[in-house]
mmCIF file of C-alpha atoms and ligand atoms in Angstrom:
data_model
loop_
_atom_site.group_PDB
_atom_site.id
_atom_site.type_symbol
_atom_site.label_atom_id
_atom_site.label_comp_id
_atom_site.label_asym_id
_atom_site.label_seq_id
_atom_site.Cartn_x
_atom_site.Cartn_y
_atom_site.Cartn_z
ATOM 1 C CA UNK C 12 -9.795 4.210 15.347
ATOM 2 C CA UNK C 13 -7.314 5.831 12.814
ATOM 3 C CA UNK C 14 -6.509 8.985 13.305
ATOM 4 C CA UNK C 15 -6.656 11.502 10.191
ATOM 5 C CA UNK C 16 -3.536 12.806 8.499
ATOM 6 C CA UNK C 17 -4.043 16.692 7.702
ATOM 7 C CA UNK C 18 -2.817 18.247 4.454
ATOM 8 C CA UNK C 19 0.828 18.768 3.885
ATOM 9 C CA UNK C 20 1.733 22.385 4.301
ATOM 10 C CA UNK C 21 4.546 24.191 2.245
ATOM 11 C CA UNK C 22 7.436 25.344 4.210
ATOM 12 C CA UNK C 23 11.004 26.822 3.221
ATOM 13 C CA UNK C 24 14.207 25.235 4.249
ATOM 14 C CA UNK C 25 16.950 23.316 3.246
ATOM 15 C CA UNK C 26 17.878 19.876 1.756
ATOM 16 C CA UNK C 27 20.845 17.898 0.351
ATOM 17 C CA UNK C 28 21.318 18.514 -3.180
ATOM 18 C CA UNK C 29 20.161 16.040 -5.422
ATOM 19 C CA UNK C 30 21.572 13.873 -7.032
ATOM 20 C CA UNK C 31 23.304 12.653 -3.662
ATOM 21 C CA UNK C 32 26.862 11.951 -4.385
ATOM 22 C CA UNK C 33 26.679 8.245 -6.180
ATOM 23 C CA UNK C 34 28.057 4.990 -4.374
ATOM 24 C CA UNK C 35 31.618 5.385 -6.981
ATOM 25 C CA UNK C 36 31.933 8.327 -5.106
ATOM 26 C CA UNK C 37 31.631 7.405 -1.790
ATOM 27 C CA UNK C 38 34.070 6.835 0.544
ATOM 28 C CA UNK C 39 33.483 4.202 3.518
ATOM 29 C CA UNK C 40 33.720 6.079 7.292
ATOM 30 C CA UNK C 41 34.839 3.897 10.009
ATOM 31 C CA UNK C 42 33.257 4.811 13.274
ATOM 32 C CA UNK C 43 35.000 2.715 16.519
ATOM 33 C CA UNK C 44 33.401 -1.054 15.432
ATOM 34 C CA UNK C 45 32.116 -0.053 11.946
ATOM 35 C CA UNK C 46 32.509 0.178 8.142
ATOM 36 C CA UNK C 47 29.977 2.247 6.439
ATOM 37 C CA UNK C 48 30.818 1.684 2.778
ATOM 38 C CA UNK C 49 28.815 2.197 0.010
ATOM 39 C CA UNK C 50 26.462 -0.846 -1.492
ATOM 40 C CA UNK C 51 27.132 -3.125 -4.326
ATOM 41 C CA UNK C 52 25.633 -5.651 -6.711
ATOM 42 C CA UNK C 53 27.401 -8.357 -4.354
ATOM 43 C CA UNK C 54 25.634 -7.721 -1.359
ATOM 44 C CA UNK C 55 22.850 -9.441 -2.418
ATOM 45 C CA UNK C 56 23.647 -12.748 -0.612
ATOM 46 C CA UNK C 57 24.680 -11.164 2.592
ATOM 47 C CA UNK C 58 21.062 -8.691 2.265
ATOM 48 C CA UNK C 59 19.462 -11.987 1.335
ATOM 49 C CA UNK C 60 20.499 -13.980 4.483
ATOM 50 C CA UNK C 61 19.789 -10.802 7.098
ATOM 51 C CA UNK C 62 16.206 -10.904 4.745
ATOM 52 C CA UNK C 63 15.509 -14.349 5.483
ATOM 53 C CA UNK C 64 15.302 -13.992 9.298
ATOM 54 C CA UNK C 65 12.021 -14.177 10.765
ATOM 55 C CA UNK C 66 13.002 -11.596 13.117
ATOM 56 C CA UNK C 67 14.105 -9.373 11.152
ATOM 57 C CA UNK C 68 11.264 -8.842 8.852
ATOM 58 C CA UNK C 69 9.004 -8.887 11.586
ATOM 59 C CA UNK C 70 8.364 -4.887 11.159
ATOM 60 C CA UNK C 71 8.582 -4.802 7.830
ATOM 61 C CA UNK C 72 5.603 -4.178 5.564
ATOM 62 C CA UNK C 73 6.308 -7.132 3.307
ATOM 63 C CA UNK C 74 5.462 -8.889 6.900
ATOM 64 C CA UNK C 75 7.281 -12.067 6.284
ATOM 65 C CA UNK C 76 11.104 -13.063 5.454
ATOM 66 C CA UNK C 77 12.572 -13.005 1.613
ATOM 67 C CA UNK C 78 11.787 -16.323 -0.240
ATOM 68 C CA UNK C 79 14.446 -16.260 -2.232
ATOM 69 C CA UNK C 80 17.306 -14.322 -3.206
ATOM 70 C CA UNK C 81 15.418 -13.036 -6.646
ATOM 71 C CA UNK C 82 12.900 -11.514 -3.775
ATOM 72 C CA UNK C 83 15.632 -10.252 -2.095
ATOM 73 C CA UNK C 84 17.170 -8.336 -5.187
ATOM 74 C CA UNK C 85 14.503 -5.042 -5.494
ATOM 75 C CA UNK C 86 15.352 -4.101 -2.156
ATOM 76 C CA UNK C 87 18.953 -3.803 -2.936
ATOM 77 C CA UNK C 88 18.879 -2.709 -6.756
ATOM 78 C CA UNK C 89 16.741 0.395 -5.003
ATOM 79 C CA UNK C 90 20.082 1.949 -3.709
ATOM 80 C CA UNK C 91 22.104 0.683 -6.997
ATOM 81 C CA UNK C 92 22.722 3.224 -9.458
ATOM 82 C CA UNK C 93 20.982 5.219 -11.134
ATOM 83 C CA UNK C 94 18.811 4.865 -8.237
ATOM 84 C CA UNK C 95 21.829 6.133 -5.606
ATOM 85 C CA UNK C 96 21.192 9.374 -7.436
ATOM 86 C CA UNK C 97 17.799 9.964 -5.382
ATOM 87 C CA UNK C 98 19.088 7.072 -1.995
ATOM 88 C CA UNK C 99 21.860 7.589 0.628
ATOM 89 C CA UNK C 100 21.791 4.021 1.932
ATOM 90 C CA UNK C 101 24.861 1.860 3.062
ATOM 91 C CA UNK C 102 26.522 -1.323 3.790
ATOM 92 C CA UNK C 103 26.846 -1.569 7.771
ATOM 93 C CA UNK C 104 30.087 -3.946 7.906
ATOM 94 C CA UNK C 105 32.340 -5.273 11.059
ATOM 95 C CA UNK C 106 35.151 -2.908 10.382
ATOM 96 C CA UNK C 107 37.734 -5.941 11.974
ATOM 97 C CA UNK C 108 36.512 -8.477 9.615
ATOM 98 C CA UNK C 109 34.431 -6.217 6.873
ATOM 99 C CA UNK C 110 31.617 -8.956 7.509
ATOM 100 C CA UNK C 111 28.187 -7.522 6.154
ATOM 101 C CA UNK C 112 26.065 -7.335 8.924
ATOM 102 C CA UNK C 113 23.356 -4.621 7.837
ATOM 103 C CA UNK C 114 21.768 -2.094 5.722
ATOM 104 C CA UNK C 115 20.974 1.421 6.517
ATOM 105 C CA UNK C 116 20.674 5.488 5.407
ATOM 106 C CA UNK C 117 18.036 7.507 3.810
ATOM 107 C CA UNK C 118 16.071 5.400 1.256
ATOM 108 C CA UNK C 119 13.743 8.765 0.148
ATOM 109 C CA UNK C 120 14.275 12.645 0.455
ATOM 110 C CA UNK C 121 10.785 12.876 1.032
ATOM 111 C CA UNK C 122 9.082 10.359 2.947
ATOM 112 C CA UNK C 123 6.450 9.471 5.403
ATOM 113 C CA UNK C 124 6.271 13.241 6.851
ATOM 114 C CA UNK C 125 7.425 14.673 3.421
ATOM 115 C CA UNK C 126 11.124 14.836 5.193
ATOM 116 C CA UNK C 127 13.958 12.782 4.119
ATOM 117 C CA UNK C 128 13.344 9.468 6.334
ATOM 118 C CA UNK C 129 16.507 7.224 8.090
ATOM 119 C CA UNK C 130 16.204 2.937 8.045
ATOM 120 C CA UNK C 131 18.185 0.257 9.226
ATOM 121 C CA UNK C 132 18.093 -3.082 9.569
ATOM 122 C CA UNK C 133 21.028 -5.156 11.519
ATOM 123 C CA UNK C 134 21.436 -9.457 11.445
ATOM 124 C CA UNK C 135 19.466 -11.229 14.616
ATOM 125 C CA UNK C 136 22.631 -12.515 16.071
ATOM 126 C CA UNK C 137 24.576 -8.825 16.101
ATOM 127 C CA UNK C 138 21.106 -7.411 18.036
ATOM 128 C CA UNK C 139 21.672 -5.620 21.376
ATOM 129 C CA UNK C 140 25.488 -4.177 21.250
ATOM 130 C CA UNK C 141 24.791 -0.663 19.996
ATOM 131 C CA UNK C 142 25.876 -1.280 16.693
ATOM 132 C CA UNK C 143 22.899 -0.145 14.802
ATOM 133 C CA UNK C 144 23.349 3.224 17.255
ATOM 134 C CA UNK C 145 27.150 3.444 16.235
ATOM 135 C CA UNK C 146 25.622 3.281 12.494
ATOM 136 C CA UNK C 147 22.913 6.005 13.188
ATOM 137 C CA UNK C 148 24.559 8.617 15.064
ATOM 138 C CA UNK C 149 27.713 8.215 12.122
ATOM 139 C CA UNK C 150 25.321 8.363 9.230
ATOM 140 C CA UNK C 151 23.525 11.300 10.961
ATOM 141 C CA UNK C 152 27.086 13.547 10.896
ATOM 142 C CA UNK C 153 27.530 12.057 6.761
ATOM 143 C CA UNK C 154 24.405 13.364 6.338
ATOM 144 C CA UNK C 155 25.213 16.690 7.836
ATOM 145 C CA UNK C 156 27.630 17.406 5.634
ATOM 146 C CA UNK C 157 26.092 16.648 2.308
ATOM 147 C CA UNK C 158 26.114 20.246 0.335
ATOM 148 C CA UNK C 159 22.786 21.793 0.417
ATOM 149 C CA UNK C 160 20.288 23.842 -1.161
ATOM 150 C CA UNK C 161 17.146 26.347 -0.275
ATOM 151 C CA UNK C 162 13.937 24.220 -0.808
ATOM 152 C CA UNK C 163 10.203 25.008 -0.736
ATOM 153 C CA UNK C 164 8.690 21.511 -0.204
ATOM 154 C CA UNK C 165 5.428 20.283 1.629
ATOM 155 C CA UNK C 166 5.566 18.384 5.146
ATOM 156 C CA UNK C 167 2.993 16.773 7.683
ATOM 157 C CA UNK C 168 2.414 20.175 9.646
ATOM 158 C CA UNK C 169 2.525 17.708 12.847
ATOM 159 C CA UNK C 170 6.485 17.668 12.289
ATOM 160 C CA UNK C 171 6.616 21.118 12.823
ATOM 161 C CA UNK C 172 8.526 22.942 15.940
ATOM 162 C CA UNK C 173 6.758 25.151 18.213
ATOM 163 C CA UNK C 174 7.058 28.395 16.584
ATOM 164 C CA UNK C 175 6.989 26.912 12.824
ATOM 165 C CA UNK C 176 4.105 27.647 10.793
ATOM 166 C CA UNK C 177 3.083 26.789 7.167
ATOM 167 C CA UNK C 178 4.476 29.051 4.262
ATOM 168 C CA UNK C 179 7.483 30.301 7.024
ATOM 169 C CA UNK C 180 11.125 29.211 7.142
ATOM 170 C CA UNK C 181 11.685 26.185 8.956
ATOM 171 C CA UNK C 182 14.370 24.455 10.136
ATOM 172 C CA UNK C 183 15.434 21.018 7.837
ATOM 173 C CA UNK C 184 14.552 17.629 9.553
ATOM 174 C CA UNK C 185 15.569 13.884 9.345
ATOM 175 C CA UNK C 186 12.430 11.992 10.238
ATOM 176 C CA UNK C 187 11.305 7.985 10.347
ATOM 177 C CA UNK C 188 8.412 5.979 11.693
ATOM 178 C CA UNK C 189 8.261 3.091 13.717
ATOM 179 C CA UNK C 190 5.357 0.272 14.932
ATOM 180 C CA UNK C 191 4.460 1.942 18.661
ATOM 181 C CA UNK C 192 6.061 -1.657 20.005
ATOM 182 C CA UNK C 193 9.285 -1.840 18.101
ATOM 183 C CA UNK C 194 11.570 -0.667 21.194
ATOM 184 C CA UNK C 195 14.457 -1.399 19.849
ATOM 185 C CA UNK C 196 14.562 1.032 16.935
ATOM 186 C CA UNK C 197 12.541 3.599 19.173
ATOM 187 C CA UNK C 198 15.863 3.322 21.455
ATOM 188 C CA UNK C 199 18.039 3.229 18.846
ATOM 189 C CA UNK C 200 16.236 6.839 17.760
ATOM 190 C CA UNK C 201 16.109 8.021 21.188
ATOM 191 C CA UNK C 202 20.013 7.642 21.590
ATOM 192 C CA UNK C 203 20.877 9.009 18.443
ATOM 193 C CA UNK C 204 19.557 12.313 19.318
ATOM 194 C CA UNK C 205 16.060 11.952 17.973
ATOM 195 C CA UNK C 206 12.369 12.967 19.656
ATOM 196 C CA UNK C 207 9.746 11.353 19.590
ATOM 197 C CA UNK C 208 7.056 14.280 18.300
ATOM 198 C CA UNK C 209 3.945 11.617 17.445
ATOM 199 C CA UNK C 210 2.023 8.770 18.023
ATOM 200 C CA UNK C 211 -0.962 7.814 15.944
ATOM 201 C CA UNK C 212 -3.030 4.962 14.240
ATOM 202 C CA UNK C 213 -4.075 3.812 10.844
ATOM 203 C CA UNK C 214 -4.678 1.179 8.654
ATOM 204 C CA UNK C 215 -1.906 -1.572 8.608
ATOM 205 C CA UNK C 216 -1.007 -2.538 5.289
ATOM 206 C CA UNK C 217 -0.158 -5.628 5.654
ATOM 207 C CA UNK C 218 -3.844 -6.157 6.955
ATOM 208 C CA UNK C 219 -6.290 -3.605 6.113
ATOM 209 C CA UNK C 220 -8.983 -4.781 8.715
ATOM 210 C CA UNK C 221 -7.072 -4.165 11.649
ATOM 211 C CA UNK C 222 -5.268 -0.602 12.672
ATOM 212 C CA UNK C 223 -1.332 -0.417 13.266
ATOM 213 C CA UNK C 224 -0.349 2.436 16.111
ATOM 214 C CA UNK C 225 2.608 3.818 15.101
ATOM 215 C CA UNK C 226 5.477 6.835 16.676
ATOM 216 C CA UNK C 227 6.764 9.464 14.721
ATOM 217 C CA UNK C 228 10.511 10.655 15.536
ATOM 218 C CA UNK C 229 11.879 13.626 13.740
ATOM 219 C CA UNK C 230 15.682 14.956 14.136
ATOM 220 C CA UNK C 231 16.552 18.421 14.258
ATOM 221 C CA UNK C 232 20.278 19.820 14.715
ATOM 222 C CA UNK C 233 21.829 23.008 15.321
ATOM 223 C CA UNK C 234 21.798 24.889 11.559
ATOM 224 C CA UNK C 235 23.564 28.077 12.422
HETATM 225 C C1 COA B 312 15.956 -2.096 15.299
HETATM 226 C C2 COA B 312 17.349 -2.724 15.196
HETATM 227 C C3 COA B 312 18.033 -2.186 13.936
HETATM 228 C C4 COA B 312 18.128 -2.371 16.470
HETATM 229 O O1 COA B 312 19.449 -2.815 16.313
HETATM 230 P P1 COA B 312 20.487 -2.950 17.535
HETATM 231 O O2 COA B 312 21.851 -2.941 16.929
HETATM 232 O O3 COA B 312 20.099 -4.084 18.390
HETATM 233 O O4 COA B 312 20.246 -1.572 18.331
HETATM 234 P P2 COA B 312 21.161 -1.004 19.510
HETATM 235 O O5 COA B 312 21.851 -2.140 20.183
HETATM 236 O O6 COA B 312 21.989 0.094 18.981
HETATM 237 O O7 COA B 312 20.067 -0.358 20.480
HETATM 238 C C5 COA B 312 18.916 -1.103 20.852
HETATM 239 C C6 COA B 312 18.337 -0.527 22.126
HETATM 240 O O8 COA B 312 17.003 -0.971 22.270
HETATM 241 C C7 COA B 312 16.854 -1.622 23.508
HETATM 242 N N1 COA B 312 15.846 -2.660 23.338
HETATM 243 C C8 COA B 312 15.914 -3.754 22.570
HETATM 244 N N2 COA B 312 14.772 -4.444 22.669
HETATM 245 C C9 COA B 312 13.988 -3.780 23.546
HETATM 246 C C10 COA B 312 12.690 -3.998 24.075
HETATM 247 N N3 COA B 312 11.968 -5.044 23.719
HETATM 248 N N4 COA B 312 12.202 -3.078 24.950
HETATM 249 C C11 COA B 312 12.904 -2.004 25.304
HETATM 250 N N5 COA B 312 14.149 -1.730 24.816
HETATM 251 C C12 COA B 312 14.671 -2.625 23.954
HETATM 252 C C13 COA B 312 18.227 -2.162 23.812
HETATM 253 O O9 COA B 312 18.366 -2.469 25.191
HETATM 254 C C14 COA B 312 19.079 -0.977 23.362
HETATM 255 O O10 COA B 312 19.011 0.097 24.274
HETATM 256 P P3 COA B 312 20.148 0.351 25.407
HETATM 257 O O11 COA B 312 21.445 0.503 24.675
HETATM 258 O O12 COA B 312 19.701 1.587 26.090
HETATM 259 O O13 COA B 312 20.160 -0.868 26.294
HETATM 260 C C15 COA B 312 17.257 -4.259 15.066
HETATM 261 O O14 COA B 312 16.482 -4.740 16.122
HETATM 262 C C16 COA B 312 16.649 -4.714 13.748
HETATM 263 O O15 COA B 312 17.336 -4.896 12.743
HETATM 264 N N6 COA B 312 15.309 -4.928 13.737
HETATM 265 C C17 COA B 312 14.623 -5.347 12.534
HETATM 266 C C18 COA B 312 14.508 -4.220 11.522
HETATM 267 C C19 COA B 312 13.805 -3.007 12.106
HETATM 268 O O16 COA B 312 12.905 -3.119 12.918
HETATM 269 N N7 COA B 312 14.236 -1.830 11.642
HETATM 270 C C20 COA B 312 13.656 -0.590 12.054
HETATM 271 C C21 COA B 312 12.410 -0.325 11.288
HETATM 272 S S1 COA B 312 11.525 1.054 11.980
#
């Protein structure tokens, strides 16, 4: 049976300043295997073809590859400006070749636990050689050092650390969700520093009838 969400609590800490810097102001970070560059209008084709694997899309809410590439386009235009103004999401490229090979960052500041939330999502055929870990643990130190600001904002009091409590000070958190049985991005998580702090069930939208158990992971560094 789905488990029931409490109220959101209000809690001070920080946050990247909005509006993030935009994609014409973005440099691309290498990490040992990778370009992380910022997106543009002609990635559709290469988001299109990752999109169209069966695989893929297999976790995703939409539940079934992109059609076409007009299907595709939302999903990219959604990090485009003006809407990289309120998205941190980037081009995961080869860095030998600069082939496009994924898609990942922050695609909300205040997501699924009311915390900004971290996605990726990596071509079939580049699966399983700790690429989309290389990606993570990089675009957790970019997002590190994004200037910041004091915020009040409201959170799932589940995310909370031991000691936290609504209305206090608490320390600023990058969180994300997965299906309980996607291993791969739980891993992926797990390795780039993240814990997992719940697991619960509720109604899967792409099927209302039928419940979806899912994990929480939240990622907390050292703020001093
Ligand atoms: C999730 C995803 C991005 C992982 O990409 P990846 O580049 O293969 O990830 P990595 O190679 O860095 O790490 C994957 C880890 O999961 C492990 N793994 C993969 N499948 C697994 C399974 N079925 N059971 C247990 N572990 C598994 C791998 O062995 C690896 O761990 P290891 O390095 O300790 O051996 C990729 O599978 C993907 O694009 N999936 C579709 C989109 C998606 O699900 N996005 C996340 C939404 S929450």
């Amino acid at each position: 049976m789905a488990s029931t969400k409490p109220p959101f609590v209000t809690v001070k800490t920080t946050l990247p300043i909005l509006p993030f810097p935009l994609n014409s102001a973005r440099a691309p970070v290498a990490t040992f295997r990778l370009l992380i560059r910022p997106l543009s209008s002609s990635d559709v084709h290469g988001l299109h073809r990752i999109r169209s694997q069966p695989e893929v899309m297999a976790n995703d809410l939409q539940g079934r590859p992109d059609a076409t590439l007009e299907e595709t386009q939302p999903q990219l235009t959604r990090f485009l400006p003006p809407n990289d103004e309120k998205t941190y999401h980037f081009a995961i490229c080869l860095k030998e070749t600069e082939e496009f090979i994924g898609i990942g960052g922050c695609h909300s500041i205040a997501s699924v636990f009311g915390w900004p939330a971290i996605g990726y999502m990596l071509t079939r055929e580049r699966w399983g050689q700790g690429l989309t870990t290389e990606f993570t643990r990089a675009f957790l130190e970019m997002w590190k050092t994004l200037p910041r600001r004091e915020v009040e904002i409201q959170v799932d009091p589940r995310s909370l650390l031991d000691g936290e409590v609504a209305g206090g000070v608490v320390k600023e958190q990058v969180a994300s969700l997965t299906p309980w049985d996607n291993f791969a991005s739980a891993r992926v998580m797990e390795k780039s520093g993240f814990e997992e702090f719940l697991v619960w069930s509720e109604p899967d939208l792409r099927d209302l009838s039928v419940d979806i158990e899912l994990r929480g992971f939240r990622y907390v560094w050292d703020q001093n």
